[in-house]
Every structure is written in structure tokens, then in C-alpha cells.
PDB file of C-alpha atoms in Angstrom:
ATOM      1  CA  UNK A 118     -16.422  98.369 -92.491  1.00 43.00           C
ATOM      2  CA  UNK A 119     -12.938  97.029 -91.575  1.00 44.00           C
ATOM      3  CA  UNK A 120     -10.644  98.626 -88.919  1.00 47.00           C
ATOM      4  CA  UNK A 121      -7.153  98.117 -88.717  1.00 47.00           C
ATOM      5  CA  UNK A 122      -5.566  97.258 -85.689  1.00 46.00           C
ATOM      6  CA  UNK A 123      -2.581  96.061 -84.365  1.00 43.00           C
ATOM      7  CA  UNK A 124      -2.533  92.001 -84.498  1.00 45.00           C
ATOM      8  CA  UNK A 125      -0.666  90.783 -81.544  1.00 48.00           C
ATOM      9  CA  UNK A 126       0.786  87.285 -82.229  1.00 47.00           C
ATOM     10  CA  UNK A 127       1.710  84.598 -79.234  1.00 50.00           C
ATOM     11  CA  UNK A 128       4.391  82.348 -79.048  1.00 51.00           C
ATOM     12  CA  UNK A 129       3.476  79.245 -76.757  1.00 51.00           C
ATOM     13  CA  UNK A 130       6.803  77.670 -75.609  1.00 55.00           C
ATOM     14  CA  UNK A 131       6.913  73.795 -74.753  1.00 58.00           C
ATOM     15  CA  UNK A 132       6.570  74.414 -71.170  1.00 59.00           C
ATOM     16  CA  UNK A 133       3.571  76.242 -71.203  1.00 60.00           C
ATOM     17  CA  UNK A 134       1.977  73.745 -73.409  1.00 61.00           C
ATOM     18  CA  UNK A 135       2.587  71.026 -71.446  1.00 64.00           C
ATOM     19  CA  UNK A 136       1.225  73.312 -67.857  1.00 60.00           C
ATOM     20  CA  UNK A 137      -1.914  73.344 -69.877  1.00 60.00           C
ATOM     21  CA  UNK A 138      -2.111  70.158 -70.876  1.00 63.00           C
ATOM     22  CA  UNK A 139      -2.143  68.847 -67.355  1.00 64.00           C
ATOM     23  CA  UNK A 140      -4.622  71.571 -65.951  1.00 64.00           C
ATOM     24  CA  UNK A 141      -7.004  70.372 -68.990  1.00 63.00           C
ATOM     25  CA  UNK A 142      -6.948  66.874 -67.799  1.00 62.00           C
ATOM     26  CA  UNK A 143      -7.181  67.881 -64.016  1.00 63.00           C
ATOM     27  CA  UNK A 144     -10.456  69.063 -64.769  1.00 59.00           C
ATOM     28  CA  UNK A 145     -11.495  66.337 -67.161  1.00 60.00           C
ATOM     29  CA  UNK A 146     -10.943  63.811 -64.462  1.00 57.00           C
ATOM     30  CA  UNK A 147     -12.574  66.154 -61.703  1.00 63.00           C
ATOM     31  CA  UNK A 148     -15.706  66.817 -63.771  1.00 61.00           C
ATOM     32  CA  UNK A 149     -15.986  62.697 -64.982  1.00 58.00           C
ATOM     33  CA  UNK A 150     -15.347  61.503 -60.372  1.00 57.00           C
ATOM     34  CA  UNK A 151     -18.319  64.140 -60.027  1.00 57.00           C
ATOM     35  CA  UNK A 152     -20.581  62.746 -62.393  1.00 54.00           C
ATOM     36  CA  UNK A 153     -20.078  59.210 -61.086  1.00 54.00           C
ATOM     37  CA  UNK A 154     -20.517  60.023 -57.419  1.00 49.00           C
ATOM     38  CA  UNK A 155     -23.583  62.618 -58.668  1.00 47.00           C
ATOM     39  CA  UNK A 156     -25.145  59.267 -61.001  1.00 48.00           C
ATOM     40  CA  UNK A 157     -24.781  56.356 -58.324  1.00 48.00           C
ATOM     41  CA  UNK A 158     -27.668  57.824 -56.266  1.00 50.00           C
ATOM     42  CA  UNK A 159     -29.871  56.325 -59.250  1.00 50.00           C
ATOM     43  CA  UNK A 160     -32.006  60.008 -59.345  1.00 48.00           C
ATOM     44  CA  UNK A 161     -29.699  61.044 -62.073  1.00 50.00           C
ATOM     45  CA  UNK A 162     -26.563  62.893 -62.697  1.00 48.00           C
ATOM     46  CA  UNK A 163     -26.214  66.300 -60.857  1.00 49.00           C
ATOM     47  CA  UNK A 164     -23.281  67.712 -59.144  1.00 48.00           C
ATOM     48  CA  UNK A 165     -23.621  69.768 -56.259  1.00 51.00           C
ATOM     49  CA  UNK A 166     -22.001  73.412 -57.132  1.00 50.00           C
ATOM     50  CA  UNK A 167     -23.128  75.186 -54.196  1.00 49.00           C
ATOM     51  CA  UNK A 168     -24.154  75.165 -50.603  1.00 49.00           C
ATOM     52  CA  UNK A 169     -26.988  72.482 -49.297  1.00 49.00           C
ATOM     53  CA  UNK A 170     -30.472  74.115 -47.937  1.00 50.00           C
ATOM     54  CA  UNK A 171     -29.343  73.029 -44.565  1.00 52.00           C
ATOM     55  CA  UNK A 172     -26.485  73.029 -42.510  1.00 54.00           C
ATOM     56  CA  UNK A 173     -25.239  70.395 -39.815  1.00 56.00           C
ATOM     57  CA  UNK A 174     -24.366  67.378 -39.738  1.00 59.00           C
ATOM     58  CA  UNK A 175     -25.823  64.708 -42.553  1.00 58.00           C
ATOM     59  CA  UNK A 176     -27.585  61.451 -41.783  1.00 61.00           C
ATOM     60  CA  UNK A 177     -25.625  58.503 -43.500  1.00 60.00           C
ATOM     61  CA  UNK A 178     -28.110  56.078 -42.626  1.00 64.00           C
ATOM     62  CA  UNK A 179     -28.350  52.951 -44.771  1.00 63.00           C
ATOM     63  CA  UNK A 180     -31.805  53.147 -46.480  1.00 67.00           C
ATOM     64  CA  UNK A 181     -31.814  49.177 -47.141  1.00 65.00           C
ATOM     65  CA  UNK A 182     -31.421  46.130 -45.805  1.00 69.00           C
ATOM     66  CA  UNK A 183     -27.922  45.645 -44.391  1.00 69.00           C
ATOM     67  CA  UNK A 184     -25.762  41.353 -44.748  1.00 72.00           C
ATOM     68  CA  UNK A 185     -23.480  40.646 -42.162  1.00 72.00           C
ATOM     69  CA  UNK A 186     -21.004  38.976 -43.761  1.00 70.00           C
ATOM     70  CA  UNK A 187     -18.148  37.448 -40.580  1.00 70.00           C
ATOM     71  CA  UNK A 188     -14.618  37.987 -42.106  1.00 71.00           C
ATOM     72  CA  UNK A 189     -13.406  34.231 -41.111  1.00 66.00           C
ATOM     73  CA  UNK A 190     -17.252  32.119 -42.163  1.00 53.00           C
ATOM     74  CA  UNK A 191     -18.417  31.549 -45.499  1.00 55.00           C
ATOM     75  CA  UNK A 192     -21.280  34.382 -46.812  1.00 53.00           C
ATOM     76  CA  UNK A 193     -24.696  34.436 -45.928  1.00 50.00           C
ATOM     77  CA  UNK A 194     -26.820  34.958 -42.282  1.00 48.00           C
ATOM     78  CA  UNK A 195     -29.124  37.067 -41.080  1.00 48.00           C
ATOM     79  CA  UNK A 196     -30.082  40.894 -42.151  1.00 48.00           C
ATOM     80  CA  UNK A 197     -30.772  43.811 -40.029  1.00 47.00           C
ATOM     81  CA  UNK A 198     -32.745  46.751 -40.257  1.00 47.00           C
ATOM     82  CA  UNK A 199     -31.423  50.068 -40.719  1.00 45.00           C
ATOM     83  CA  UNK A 200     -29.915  51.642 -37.568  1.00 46.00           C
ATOM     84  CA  UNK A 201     -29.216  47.800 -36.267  1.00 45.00           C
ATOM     85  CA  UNK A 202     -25.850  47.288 -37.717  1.00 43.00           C
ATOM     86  CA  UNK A 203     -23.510  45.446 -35.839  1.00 43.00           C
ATOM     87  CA  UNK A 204     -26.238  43.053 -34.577  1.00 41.00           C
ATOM     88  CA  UNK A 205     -27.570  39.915 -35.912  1.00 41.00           C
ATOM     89  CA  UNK A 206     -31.311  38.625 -36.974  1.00 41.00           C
ATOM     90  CA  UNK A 207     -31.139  35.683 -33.920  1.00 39.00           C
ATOM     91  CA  UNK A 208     -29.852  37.612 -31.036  1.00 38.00           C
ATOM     92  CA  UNK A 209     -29.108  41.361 -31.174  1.00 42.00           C
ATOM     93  CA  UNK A 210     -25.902  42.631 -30.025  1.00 43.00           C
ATOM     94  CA  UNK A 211     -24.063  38.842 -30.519  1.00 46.00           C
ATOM     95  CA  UNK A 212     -22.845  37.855 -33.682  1.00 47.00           C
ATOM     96  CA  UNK A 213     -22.386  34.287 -35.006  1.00 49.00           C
ATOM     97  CA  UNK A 214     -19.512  32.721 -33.916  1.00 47.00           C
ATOM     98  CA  UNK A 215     -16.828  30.644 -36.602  1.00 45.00           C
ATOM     99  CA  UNK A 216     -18.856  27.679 -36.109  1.00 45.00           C
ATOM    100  CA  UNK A 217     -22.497  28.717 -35.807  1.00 46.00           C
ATOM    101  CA  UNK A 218     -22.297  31.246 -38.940  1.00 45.00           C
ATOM    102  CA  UNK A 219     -22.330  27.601 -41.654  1.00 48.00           C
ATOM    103  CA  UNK A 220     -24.421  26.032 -39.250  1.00 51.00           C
ATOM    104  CA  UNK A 221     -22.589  23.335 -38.986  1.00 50.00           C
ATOM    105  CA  UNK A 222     -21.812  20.645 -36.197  1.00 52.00           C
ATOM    106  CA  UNK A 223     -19.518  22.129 -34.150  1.00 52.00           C
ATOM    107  CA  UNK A 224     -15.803  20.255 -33.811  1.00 54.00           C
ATOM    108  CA  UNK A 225     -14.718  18.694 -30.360  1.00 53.00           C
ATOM    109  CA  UNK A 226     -11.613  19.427 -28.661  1.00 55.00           C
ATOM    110  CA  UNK A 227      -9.267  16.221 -28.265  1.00 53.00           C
ATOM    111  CA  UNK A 228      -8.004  16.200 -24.891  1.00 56.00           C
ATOM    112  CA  UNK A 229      -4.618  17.196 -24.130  1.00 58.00           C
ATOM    113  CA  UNK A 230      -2.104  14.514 -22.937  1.00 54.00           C
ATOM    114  CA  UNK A 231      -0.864  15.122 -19.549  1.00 53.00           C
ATOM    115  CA  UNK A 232       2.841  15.793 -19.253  1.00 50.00           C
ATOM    116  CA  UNK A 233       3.842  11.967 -18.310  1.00 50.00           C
ATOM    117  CA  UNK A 234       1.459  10.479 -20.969  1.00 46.00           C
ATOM    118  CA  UNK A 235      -0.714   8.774 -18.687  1.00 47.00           C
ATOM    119  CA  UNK A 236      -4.286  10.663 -17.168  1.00 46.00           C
ATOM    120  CA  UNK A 237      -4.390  10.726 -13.738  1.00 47.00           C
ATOM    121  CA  UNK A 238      -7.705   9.428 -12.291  1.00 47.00           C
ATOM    122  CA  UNK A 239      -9.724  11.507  -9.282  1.00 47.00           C
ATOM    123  CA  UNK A 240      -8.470  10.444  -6.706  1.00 47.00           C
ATOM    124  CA  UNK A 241      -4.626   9.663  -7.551  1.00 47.00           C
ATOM    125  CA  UNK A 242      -1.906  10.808  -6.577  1.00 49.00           C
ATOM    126  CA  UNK A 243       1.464  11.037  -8.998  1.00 50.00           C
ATOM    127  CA  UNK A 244       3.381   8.740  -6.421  1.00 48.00           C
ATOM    128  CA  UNK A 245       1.841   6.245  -6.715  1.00 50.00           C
ATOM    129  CA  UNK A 246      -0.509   6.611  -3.497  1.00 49.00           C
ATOM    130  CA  UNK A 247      -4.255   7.369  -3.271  1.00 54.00           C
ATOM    131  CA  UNK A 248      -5.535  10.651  -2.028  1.00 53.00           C
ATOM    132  CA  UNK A 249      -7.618  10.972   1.011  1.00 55.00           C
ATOM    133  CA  UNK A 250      -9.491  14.857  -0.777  1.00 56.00           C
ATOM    134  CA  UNK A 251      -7.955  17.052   1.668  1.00 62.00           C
ATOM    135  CA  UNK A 252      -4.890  17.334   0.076  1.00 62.00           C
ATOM    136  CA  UNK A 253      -2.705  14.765   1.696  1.00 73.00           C
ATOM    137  CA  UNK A 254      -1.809  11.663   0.289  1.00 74.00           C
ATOM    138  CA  UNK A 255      -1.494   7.838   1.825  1.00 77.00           C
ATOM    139  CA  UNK A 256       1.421   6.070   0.482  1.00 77.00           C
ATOM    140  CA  UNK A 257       0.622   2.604  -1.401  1.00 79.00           C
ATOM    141  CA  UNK A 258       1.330  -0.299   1.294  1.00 80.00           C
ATOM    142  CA  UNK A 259       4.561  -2.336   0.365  1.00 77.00           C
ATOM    143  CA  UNK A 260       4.354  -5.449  -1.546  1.00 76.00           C
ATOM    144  CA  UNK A 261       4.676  -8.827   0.602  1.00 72.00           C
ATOM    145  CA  UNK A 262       8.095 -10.363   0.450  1.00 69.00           C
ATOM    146  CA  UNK A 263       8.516 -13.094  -2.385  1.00 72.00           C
ATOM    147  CA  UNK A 264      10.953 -14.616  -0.016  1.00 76.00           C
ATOM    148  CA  UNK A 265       9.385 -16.895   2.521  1.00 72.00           C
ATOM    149  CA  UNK A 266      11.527 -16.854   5.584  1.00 76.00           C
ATOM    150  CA  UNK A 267      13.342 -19.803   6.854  1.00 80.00           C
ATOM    151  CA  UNK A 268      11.710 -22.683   8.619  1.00 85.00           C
ATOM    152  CA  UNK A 269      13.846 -24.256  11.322  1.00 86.00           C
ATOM    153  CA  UNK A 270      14.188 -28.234  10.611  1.00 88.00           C
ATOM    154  CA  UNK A 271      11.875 -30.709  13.130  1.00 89.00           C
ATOM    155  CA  UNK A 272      13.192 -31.529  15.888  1.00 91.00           C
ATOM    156  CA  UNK A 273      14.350 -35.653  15.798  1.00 93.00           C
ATOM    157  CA  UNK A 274      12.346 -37.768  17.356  1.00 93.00           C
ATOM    158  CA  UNK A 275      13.425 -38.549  21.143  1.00 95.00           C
ATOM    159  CA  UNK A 276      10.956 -41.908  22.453  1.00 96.00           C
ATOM    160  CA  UNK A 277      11.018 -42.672  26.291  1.00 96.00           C
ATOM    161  CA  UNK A 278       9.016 -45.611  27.617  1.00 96.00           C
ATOM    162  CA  UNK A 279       8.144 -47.159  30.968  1.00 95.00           C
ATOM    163  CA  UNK A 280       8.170 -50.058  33.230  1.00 94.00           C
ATOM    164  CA  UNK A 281       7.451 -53.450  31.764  1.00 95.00           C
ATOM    165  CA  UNK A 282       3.556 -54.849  33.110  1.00 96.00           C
ATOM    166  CA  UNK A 283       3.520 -58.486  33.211  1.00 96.00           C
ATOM    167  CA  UNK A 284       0.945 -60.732  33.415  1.00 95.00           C
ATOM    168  CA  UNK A 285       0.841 -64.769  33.732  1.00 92.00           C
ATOM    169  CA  UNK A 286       0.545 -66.834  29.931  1.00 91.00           C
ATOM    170  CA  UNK A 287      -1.109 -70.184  29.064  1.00 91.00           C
ATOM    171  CA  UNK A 288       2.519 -72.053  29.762  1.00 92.00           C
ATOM    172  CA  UNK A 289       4.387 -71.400  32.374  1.00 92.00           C
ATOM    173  CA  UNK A 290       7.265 -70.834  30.288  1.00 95.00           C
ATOM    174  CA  UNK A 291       5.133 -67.738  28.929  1.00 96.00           C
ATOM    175  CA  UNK A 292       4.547 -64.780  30.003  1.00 96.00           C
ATOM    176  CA  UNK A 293       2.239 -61.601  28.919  1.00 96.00           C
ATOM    177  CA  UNK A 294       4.044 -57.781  28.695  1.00 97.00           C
ATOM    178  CA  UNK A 295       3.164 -54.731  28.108  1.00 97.00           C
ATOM    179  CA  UNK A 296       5.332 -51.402  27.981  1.00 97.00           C
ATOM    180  CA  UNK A 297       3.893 -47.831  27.047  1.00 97.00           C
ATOM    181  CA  UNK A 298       5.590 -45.837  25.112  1.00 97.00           C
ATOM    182  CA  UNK A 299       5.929 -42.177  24.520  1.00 96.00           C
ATOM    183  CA  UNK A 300       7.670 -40.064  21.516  1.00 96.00           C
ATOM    184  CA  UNK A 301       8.687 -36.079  22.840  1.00 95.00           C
ATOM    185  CA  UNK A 302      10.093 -35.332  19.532  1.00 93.00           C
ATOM    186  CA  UNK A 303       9.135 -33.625  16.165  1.00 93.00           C
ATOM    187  CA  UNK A 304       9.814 -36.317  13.621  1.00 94.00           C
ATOM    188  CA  UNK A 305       7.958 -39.817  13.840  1.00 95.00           C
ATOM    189  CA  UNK A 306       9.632 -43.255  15.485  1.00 95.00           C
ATOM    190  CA  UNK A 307       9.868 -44.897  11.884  1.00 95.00           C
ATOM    191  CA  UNK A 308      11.477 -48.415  13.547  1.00 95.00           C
ATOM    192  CA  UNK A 309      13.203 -50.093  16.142  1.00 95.00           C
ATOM    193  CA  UNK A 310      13.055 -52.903  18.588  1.00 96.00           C
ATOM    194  CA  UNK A 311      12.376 -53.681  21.966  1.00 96.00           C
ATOM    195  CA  UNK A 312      14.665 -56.376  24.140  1.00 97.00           C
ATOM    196  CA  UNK A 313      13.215 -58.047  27.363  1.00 97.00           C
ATOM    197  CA  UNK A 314      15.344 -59.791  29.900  1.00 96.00           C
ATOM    198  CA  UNK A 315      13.405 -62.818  31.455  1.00 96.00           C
ATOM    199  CA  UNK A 316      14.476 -64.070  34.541  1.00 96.00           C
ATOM    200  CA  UNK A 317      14.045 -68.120  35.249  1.00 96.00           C
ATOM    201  CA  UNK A 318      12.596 -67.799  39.237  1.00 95.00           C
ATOM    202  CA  UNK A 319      13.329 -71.285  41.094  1.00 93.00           C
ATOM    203  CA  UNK A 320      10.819 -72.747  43.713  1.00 90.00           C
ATOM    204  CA  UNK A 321      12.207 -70.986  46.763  1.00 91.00           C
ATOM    205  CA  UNK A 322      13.008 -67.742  44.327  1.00 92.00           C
ATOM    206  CA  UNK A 323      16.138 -68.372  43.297  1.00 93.00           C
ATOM    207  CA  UNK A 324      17.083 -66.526  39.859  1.00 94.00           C
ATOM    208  CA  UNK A 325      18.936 -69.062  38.073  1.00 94.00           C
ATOM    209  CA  UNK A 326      19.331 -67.017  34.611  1.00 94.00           C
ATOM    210  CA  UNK A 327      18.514 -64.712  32.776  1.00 95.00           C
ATOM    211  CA  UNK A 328      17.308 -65.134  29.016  1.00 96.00           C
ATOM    212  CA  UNK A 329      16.960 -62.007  26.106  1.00 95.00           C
ATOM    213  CA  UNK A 330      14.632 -61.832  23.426  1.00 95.00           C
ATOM    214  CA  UNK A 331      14.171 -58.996  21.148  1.00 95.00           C
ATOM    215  CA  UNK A 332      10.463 -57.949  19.472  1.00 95.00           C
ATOM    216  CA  UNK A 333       9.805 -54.923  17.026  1.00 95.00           C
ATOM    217  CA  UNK A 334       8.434 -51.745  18.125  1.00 95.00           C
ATOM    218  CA  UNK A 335       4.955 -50.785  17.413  1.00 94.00           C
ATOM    219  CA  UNK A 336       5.895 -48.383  14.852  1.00 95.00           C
ATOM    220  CA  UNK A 337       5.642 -45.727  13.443  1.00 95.00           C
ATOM    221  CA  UNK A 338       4.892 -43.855  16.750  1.00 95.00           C
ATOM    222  CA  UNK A 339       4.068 -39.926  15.484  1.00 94.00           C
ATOM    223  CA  UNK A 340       5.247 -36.670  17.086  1.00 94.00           C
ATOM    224  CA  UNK A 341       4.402 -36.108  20.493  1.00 93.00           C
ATOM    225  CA  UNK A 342       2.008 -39.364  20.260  1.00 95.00           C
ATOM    226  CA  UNK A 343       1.568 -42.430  22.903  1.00 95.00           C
ATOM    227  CA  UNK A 344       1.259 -45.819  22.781  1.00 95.00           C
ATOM    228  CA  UNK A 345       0.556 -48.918  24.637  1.00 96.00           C
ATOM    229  CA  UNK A 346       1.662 -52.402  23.441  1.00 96.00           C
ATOM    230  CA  UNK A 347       1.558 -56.177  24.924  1.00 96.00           C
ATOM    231  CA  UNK A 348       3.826 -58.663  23.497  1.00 96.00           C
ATOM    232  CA  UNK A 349       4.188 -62.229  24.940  1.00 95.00           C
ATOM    233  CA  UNK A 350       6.977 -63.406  25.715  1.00 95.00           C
ATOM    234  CA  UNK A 351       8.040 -67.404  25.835  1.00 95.00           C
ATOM    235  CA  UNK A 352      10.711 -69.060  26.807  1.00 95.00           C
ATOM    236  CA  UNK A 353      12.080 -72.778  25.741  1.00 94.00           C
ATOM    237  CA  UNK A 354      10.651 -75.339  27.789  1.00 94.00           C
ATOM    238  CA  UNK A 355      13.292 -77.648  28.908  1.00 94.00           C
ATOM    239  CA  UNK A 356      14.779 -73.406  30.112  1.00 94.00           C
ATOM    240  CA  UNK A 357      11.646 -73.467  32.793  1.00 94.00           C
ATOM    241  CA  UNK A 358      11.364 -76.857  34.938  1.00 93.00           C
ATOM    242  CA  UNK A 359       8.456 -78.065  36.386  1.00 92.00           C
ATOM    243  CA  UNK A 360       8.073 -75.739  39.605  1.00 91.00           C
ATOM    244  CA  UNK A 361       9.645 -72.916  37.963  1.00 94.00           C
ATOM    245  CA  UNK A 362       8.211 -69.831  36.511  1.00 94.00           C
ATOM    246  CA  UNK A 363       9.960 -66.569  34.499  1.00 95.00           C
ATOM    247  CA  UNK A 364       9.611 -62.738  35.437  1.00 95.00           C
ATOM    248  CA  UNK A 365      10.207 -60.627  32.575  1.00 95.00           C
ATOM    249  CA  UNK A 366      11.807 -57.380  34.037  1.00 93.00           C
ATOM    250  CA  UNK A 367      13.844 -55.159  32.215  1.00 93.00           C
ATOM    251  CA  UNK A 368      14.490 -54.120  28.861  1.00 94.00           C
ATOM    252  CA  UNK A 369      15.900 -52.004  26.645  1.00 95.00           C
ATOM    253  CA  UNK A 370      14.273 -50.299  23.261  1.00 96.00           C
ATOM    254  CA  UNK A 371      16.768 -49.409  19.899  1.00 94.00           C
ATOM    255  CA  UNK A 372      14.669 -47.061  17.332  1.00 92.00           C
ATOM    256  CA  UNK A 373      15.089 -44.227  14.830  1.00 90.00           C
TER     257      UNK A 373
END
């Protein structure tokens, strides 16, 4: 049996279209993040509509084992047990450091340079002195002078000598003498010559004359040495008569 009614017709303008448009696909994509989140628990896909059995707050306990991966190290280390995280297999509550999470050798340090580019040994000082450990520092002696310093020159050499010692010879016209000598100076008698005067003595010790004759010194004659020497002196014969004799007593010595 048909009844007649009034149909009532709607209009749908473009702007409610597209409100409903979007509201469908608000819930599309609501109901599709549920059934992922619902799905990923691997006991299948249900989506919680209503209140749990409990309330309080919810364990979010890992239920399996958990890698420590370090942010700055290449993957891989130890694994901890649920409720452990944060701590490592080796020691707990230290994690591997850059170098011990590849366990690899770990790189030296280079020294630094100190600031003058030479190391300072223990012990030194920067000014150049050596330090005594209490905090004090002994200067470095001073290097000798190069420069030797200047020698005075010798002093010449100044020769003195003494009285003449005679002594009788084989001919009367001869006569032994010797004379010691003596050189006070700094530099060495290199020559010279000695002069004797010999006197002609008469029988009743008259000096009739006098006659010179010249020898060499005994040289060389050192600094500050002494020396004796006997020279004898002769005379021509026809100068000394039979009953005559000589005396030999002065002289006088040239050297340098």
C-alpha cells in the first residue's frame, strides 16, 4: 500500500560539500593511525574504544633485549637487560668511551710545543741558569775571556862580574885567570867579551907597563844564572925579561 507524503528535496551547496569531504577523510586517517598503532603489538589489530581494567600509571618497560648504540662510534656493543638501560654489558653505569666502543688502539696525544719552541728540561730555568728545586735560580757562570791579557816584555839582561883570581902559568910571561860572572836580568847574555889589563912587575916591583888583551865571554849566560870561567892569559916574551913577571888586574867585560 503506498502513502503519499511530502518529498523534501536538499540542495548541497559547494561549501558544504567540501566541510564533508574533509570530516570524511579526518576519520579515514584517524581510523587507518589506530589500526597501525593497534597491529604493531603483533597480537593483532584492535583499537582500544573504551576505558582499560585498571587505572594508574602503565609500565613501559622494554620486554627485549635493549643495543646501545653511542651517537659518535660505529654500531654494535654490549646489550642489557630490561630495566638496565643506560648501562653497558662490561661495567654497569659507564658507557664505552669514542675509542673503546670499535675496540680499537687508542690514538696518542702529540705533545704540545712550548711557547719558545724549545722543551725546557727539569731542572732549567728560561734564563739560561739551572734551578736549585726551591724555586730560585743560579745564574750560568760567565764565559772566560778570549782575550789573554797583556804580558809585560823580559826584562834585558843586566851581567855584573867580580874580581879577577890569578894564578901563576907554565911561562912566566903567562898567567892563569879566572872571573865569575853573574846575569840579574830576564833575557840571556847572548855575547860579549872580556878585556884584561896585565901589568909587566920589575924585580924590585916596579910596573913598567901595562898590556890589554881581549877574550870572549862564556856565553850564553841565562837569566838570573852564574858562572865561573879561567882563561890564560900570555904575554910576548921579549914584553917580560928574565926576572920579571905580569899581574893581570883589572878588566873590563862588553856583552849583550
Amino acid at each position: 500500500m503506498l502513502r503519499h507524503g511530502t518529498l523534501r528535496s536538499t540542495t548541497w551547496s559547494p561549501g558544504r560539500r567540501r566541510a564533508l569531504a574533509g570530516a570524511s577523510a579526518a576519520v579515514v586517517c584517524l581510523g587507518a593511525a589506530l589500526g597501525a598503532c593497534a597491529g604493531s603489538g603483533g597480537g593483532g589489530g584492535y583499537v582500544a574504544v573504551g576505558g582499560a581494567g585498571r587505572s594508574g600509571p602503565v609500565d613501559a618497560s622494554p620486554t627485549g633485549s635493549v643495543t646501545m648504540v653511542p651517537l659518535d662510534g660505529p654500531k654494535g656493543g654490549g646489550t642489557t637487560s630490561p630495566g638496565t638501560a643506560g648501562s653497558s654489558s662490561g661495567a654497569a653505569g659507564s658507557g664505552p668511551g669514542p675509542a673503546q666502543a670499535g675496540n680499537g688502539p687508542v690514538p696518542s696525544t702529540p705533545d704540545r710545543p712550548s711557547p719558545t719552541g724549545t722543551s725546557t728540561g727539569a731542572g732549567a730555568s728560561p734564563g739560561g741558569g739551572s734551578g736549585t728545586g726551591d724555586g730560585r735560580t743560579t745564574p750560568a757562570p760567565a764565559p772566560p775571556d778570549p782575550t789573554p791579557a797583556p804580558t809585560a816584555p823580559p826584562a834585558p839582561a843586566a851581567l855584573s862580574w867580580g874580581e879577577p883570581v890569578t894564578a901563576d902559568g907554565d911561562q912566566r910571561w903567562c898567567q892563569k885567570v879566572t872571573v865569575g860572572f853573574r846575569n840579574s836580568g830576564g833575557t840571556a847574555v847572548r855575547s860579549g867579551s872580556v878585556t884584561f889589563g896585565t901589568h909587566v912587575i920589575g924585580a924590585l916591583g916596579i910596573d913598567w907597563s901595562t898590556v890589554r888583551t881581549s877574550e870572549a865571554l862564556p856565553v850564553p849566560i841565562g837569566a838570573g844564572a852564574r858562572t865561573d870561567h879561567t882563561w890564560t892569559v900570555c904575554l910576548d916574551a921579549w914584553r917580560v925579561p928574565l926576572g920579571m913577571h905580569i899581574e893581570t888586574r883589572d878588566l873590563s867585560v862588553q856583552w849583550k
